[in-house]
Amino acid sequence: MTHLPWMPVYIGDELAETSHLTAEEYGAYASLKMHLWQHGRLPCEDERLARIARCGADRWQSVRDALWNLFADDWRHPRLEALRVEAEETHRKRSEAGRKGGRPRREEKPGYKPGFSNEKAGPKHPQPQPQPQSHSYPEPPAPAQSPDSALEKEGLDTDTREAKRTIFTPLDRPSSPKQSAVILRGKGVPDASLSWAIEKHMAGELNEYTIEGLANGEVYDGAA
């Protein structure tokens, strides 16, 4: 699986650029763009381009003539390539933020022991009896700490703080599980984890960091 599992499509621009294409020509155009997104560029050889476009050799010349004006020289696509560079940078920042302060997996948490249960923990020690409390007034609670000040205390630079704040901010709740499924599939969440992700999304407990982990094959507690 590529580390960029989904590609943005701006519907207005897409329709304006391709309204003159036949179904066959548009299918070839979409296949070429997806290959470029996944691999960074397209080959220049007609035989390889025809295979990528899923077009027979007898039809490729006609399809090629219809698509040529939608690409720059050497089958470049500057606008799509610019979006890919932005996506690469976003992925890099998220990865760095995750290494510096991402949520640890269960097996990485301090004190975690695989297969450890209360039944194997040995005899329980007697609990101390509560002692009478002296009369005292509770101290006033400390003022709540804002997320920004907490990030500043971690010593992170401005770009890293912004990236970390973005990926750990819960997504807006969808209007329905169906809408959630469309959004999550668009972000690369596999079907095996979709039900768990929809439940978290509907509860307002899902963020971009968790979504990226699911898209890359990570499994969280409770996710199949």
One Martini backbone bead per residue (centre of mass of N, CA, C, O) as a GRO file, in nm:
protein
  224
    1MET     BB    1   0.096   0.036   0.023
    2THR     BB    2   0.067   0.351  -0.004
    3HIS     BB    3   0.134   0.658   0.171
    4LEU     BB    4  -0.092   0.765  -0.057
    5PRO     BB    5  -0.419   0.645  -0.052
    6TRP     BB    6  -0.521   0.937  -0.154
    7MET     BB    7  -0.690   1.145  -0.407
    8PRO     BB    8  -0.760   1.447  -0.513
    9VAL     BB    9  -1.090   1.575  -0.634
   10TYR     BB   10  -1.199   1.838  -0.839
   11ILE     BB   11  -1.494   1.845  -0.980
   12GLY     BB   12  -1.508   2.104  -1.145
   13ASP     BB   13  -1.237   2.070  -1.295
   14GLU     BB   14  -1.286   1.787  -1.406
   15LEU     BB   15  -1.536   1.852  -1.581
   16ALA     BB   16  -1.412   2.085  -1.749
   17GLU     BB   17  -1.172   1.904  -1.876
   18THR     BB   18  -1.370   1.622  -1.955
   19SER     BB   19  -1.643   1.673  -2.124
   20HIS     BB   20  -1.516   1.568  -2.417
   21LEU     BB   21  -1.505   1.282  -2.321
   22THR     BB   22  -1.515   0.967  -2.324
   23ALA     BB   23  -1.535   0.693  -2.138
   24GLU     BB   24  -1.267   0.575  -2.234
   25GLU     BB   25  -1.094   0.834  -2.201
   26TYR     BB   26  -1.150   0.884  -1.900
   27GLY     BB   27  -1.044   0.615  -1.791
   28ALA     BB   28  -0.755   0.664  -1.889
   29TYR     BB   29  -0.706   0.928  -1.736
   30ALA     BB   30  -0.747   0.819  -1.448
   31SER     BB   31  -0.525   0.599  -1.459
   32LEU     BB   32  -0.287   0.790  -1.509
   33LYS     BB   33  -0.317   0.962  -1.252
   34MET     BB   34  -0.290   0.732  -1.043
   35HIS     BB   35  -0.006   0.650  -1.127
   36LEU     BB   36   0.129   0.919  -1.071
   37TRP     BB   37   0.056   0.933  -0.767
   38GLN     BB   38   0.200   0.661  -0.685
   39HIS     BB   39   0.496   0.715  -0.861
   40GLY     BB   40   0.537   1.043  -0.975
   41ARG     BB   41   0.521   0.920  -1.279
   42LEU     BB   42   0.533   0.884  -1.628
   43PRO     BB   43   0.575   0.730  -1.898
   44CYS     BB   44   0.664   0.754  -2.263
   45GLU     BB   45   0.573   0.486  -2.356
   46ASP     BB   46   0.313   0.365  -2.532
   47GLU     BB   47   0.289   0.075  -2.424
   48ARG     BB   48   0.276   0.152  -2.120
   49LEU     BB   49   0.043   0.355  -2.134
   50ALA     BB   50  -0.171   0.159  -2.240
   51ARG     BB   51  -0.169  -0.026  -1.993
   52ILE     BB   52  -0.240   0.186  -1.779
   53ALA     BB   53  -0.510   0.271  -1.951
   54ARG     BB   54  -0.651   0.012  -2.055
   55CYS     BB   55  -0.552  -0.009  -2.367
   56GLY     BB   56  -0.557  -0.094  -2.669
   57ALA     BB   57  -0.348  -0.071  -2.936
   58ASP     BB   58  -0.587   0.008  -3.143
   59ARG     BB   59  -0.681   0.264  -2.936
   60TRP     BB   60  -0.448   0.448  -2.832
   61GLN     BB   61  -0.410   0.669  -3.046
   62SER     BB   62  -0.688   0.800  -3.003
   63VAL     BB   63  -0.665   0.849  -2.697
   64ARG     BB   64  -0.403   1.010  -2.702
   65ASP     BB   65  -0.511   1.255  -2.865
   66ALA     BB   66  -0.729   1.334  -2.641
   67LEU     BB   67  -0.506   1.361  -2.388
   68TRP     BB   68  -0.255   1.539  -2.451
   69ASN     BB   69  -0.371   1.833  -2.358
   70LEU     BB   70  -0.381   1.740  -2.037
   71PHE     BB   71  -0.074   1.746  -2.077
   72ALA     BB   72   0.246   1.772  -2.058
   73ASP     BB   73   0.541   1.718  -2.115
   74ASP     BB   74   0.611   1.389  -2.064
   75TRP     BB   75   0.349   1.336  -1.900
   76ARG     BB   76   0.276   1.578  -1.735
   77HIS     BB   77   0.114   1.709  -1.409
   78PRO     BB   78   0.144   1.983  -1.234
   79ARG     BB   79  -0.103   1.994  -1.042
   80LEU     BB   80  -0.080   1.703  -0.930
   81GLU     BB   81   0.216   1.727  -0.836
   82ALA     BB   82   0.165   1.952  -0.628
   83LEU     BB   83  -0.031   1.787  -0.451
   84ARG     BB   84   0.176   1.564  -0.388
   85VAL     BB   85   0.379   1.738  -0.236
   86GLU     BB   86   0.183   1.822  -0.010
   87ALA     BB   87   0.121   1.532   0.087
   88GLU     BB   88   0.411   1.457   0.161
   89GLU     BB   89   0.447   1.681   0.377
   90THR     BB   90   0.214   1.599   0.560
   91HIS     BB   91   0.318   1.314   0.616
   92ARG     BB   92   0.587   1.398   0.744
   93LYS     BB   93   0.471   1.565   0.982
   94ARG     BB   94   0.303   1.336   1.106
   95SER     BB   95   0.535   1.143   1.159
   96GLU     BB   96   0.697   1.331   1.345
   97ALA     BB   97   0.473   1.379   1.554
   98GLY     BB   98   0.438   1.079   1.628
   99ARG     BB   99   0.733   1.036   1.734
  100LYS     BB  100   0.712   1.271   1.961
  101GLY     BB  101   0.365   1.229   2.051
  102GLY     BB  102   0.225   0.978   2.007
  103ARG     BB  103   0.016   0.726   2.049
  104PRO     BB  104   0.055   0.448   2.208
  105ARG     BB  105   0.060   0.140   2.214
  106ARG     BB  106  -0.022  -0.100   2.423
  107GLU     BB  107   0.272  -0.245   2.416
  108GLU     BB  108   0.416   0.054   2.488
  109LYS     BB  109   0.319   0.070   2.761
  110PRO     BB  110   0.374   0.106   3.073
  111GLY     BB  111   0.351  -0.221   3.221
  112TYR     BB  112   0.307  -0.403   2.989
  113LYS     BB  113   0.172  -0.750   2.979
  114PRO     BB  114   0.146  -1.015   2.808
  115GLY     BB  115  -0.109  -1.213   2.945
  116PHE     BB  116  -0.188  -1.049   3.187
  117SER     BB  117  -0.348  -1.141   3.499
  118ASN     BB  118  -0.510  -1.164   3.800
  119GLU     BB  119  -0.476  -1.479   3.829
  120LYS     BB  120  -0.137  -1.437   3.804
  121ALA     BB  121  -0.065  -1.223   4.044
  122GLY     BB  122  -0.142  -1.338   4.302
  123PRO     BB  123  -0.166  -1.251   4.605
  124LYS     BB  124  -0.334  -1.034   4.790
  125HIS     BB  125  -0.294  -0.746   4.948
  126PRO     BB  126  -0.366  -0.573   5.200
  127GLN     BB  127  -0.553  -0.306   5.263
  128PRO     BB  128  -0.549  -0.010   5.376
  129GLN     BB  129  -0.682   0.167   5.616
  130PRO     BB  130  -0.865   0.424   5.671
  131GLN     BB  131  -0.800   0.745   5.771
  132PRO     BB  132  -0.852   0.998   5.950
  133GLN     BB  133  -0.950   1.316   5.880
  134SER     BB  134  -0.854   1.622   5.869
  135HIS     BB  135  -0.928   1.946   5.899
  136SER     BB  136  -0.962   2.073   5.569
  137TYR     BB  137  -0.895   2.271   5.292
  138PRO     BB  138  -0.913   2.282   4.977
  139GLU     BB  139  -0.745   2.340   4.710
  140PRO     BB  140  -0.741   2.515   4.451
  141PRO     BB  141  -0.763   2.478   4.136
  142ALA     BB  142  -0.593   2.461   3.869
  143PRO     BB  143  -0.551   2.601   3.590
  144ALA     BB  144  -0.622   2.548   3.286
  145GLN     BB  145  -0.460   2.397   3.017
  146SER     BB  146  -0.369   2.470   2.721
  147PRO     BB  147  -0.274   2.317   2.436
  148ASP     BB  148  -0.055   2.521   2.355
  149SER     BB  149   0.107   2.521   2.624
  150ALA     BB  150   0.167   2.220   2.623
  151LEU     BB  151   0.331   2.221   2.356
  152GLU     BB  152   0.545   2.427   2.446
  153LYS     BB  153   0.660   2.244   2.685
  154GLU     BB  154   0.780   2.030   2.475
  155GLY     BB  155   0.967   2.197   2.261
  156LEU     BB  156   0.823   2.267   2.002
  157ASP     BB  157   0.786   2.372   1.708
  158THR     BB  158   0.561   2.537   1.524
  159ASP     BB  159   0.510   2.323   1.298
  160THR     BB  160   0.477   2.079   1.489
  161ARG     BB  161   0.246   2.188   1.658
  162GLU     BB  162   0.047   2.221   1.422
  163ALA     BB  163   0.049   1.926   1.325
  164LYS     BB  164  -0.037   1.801   1.598
  165ARG     BB  165  -0.303   1.958   1.633
  166THR     BB  166  -0.438   1.854   1.372
  167ILE     BB  167  -0.418   1.529   1.405
  168PHE     BB  168  -0.559   1.545   1.716
  169THR     BB  169  -0.815   1.657   1.606
  170PRO     BB  170  -1.129   1.611   1.601
  171LEU     BB  171  -1.364   1.534   1.402
  172ASP     BB  172  -1.638   1.598   1.261
  173ARG     BB  173  -1.949   1.510   1.287
  174PRO     BB  174  -2.156   1.321   1.131
  175SER     BB  175  -2.490   1.270   1.022
  176SER     BB  176  -2.397   0.969   0.943
  177PRO     BB  177  -2.274   0.657   0.887
  178LYS     BB  178  -2.270   0.686   0.580
  179GLN     BB  179  -2.097   0.940   0.569
  180SER     BB  180  -1.860   0.821   0.724
  181ALA     BB  181  -1.789   0.597   0.523
  182VAL     BB  182  -1.716   0.781   0.288
  183ILE     BB  183  -1.490   0.936   0.428
  184LEU     BB  184  -1.310   0.692   0.522
  185ARG     BB  185  -1.265   0.563   0.247
  186GLY     BB  186  -1.129   0.822   0.126
  187LYS     BB  187  -0.887   0.779   0.359
  188GLY     BB  188  -0.824   0.444   0.363
  189VAL     BB  189  -1.012   0.274   0.526
  190PRO     BB  190  -1.060  -0.034   0.602
  191ASP     BB  191  -1.313  -0.261   0.633
  192ALA     BB  192  -1.211  -0.401   0.900
  193SER     BB  193  -1.222  -0.089   1.051
  194LEU     BB  194  -1.491   0.069   0.991
  195SER     BB  195  -1.687   0.030   1.231
  196TRP     BB  196  -1.501   0.148   1.446
  197ALA     BB  197  -1.459   0.427   1.308
  198ILE     BB  198  -1.754   0.516   1.298
  199GLU     BB  199  -1.806   0.516   1.601
  200LYS     BB  200  -1.588   0.732   1.663
  201HIS     BB  201  -1.695   0.949   1.471
  202MET     BB  202  -1.983   0.980   1.601
  203ALA     BB  203  -1.836   1.051   1.893
  204GLY     BB  204  -1.580   1.246   1.842
  205GLU     BB  205  -1.292   1.029   1.848
  206LEU     BB  206  -1.164   1.115   1.563
  207ASN     BB  207  -0.850   1.126   1.391
  208GLU     BB  208  -0.592   1.154   1.165
  209TYR     BB  209  -0.393   0.964   1.306
  210THR     BB  210  -0.576   0.714   1.321
  211ILE     BB  211  -0.645   0.697   1.020
  212GLU     BB  212  -0.356   0.653   0.918
  213GLY     BB  213  -0.310   0.393   1.072
  214LEU     BB  214  -0.535   0.229   0.938
  215ALA     BB  215  -0.436   0.271   0.639
  216ASN     BB  216  -0.146   0.120   0.737
  217GLY     BB  217  -0.254  -0.141   0.929
  218GLU     BB  218  -0.336  -0.059   1.196
  219VAL     BB  219  -0.431  -0.173   1.534
  220TYR     BB  220  -0.678  -0.110   1.758
  221ASP     BB  221  -0.859  -0.117   2.019
  222GLY     BB  222  -1.144  -0.291   1.879
  223ALA     BB  223  -1.017  -0.332   1.607
  224ALA     BB  224  -1.028  -0.571   1.350
   0.00000   0.00000   0.00000
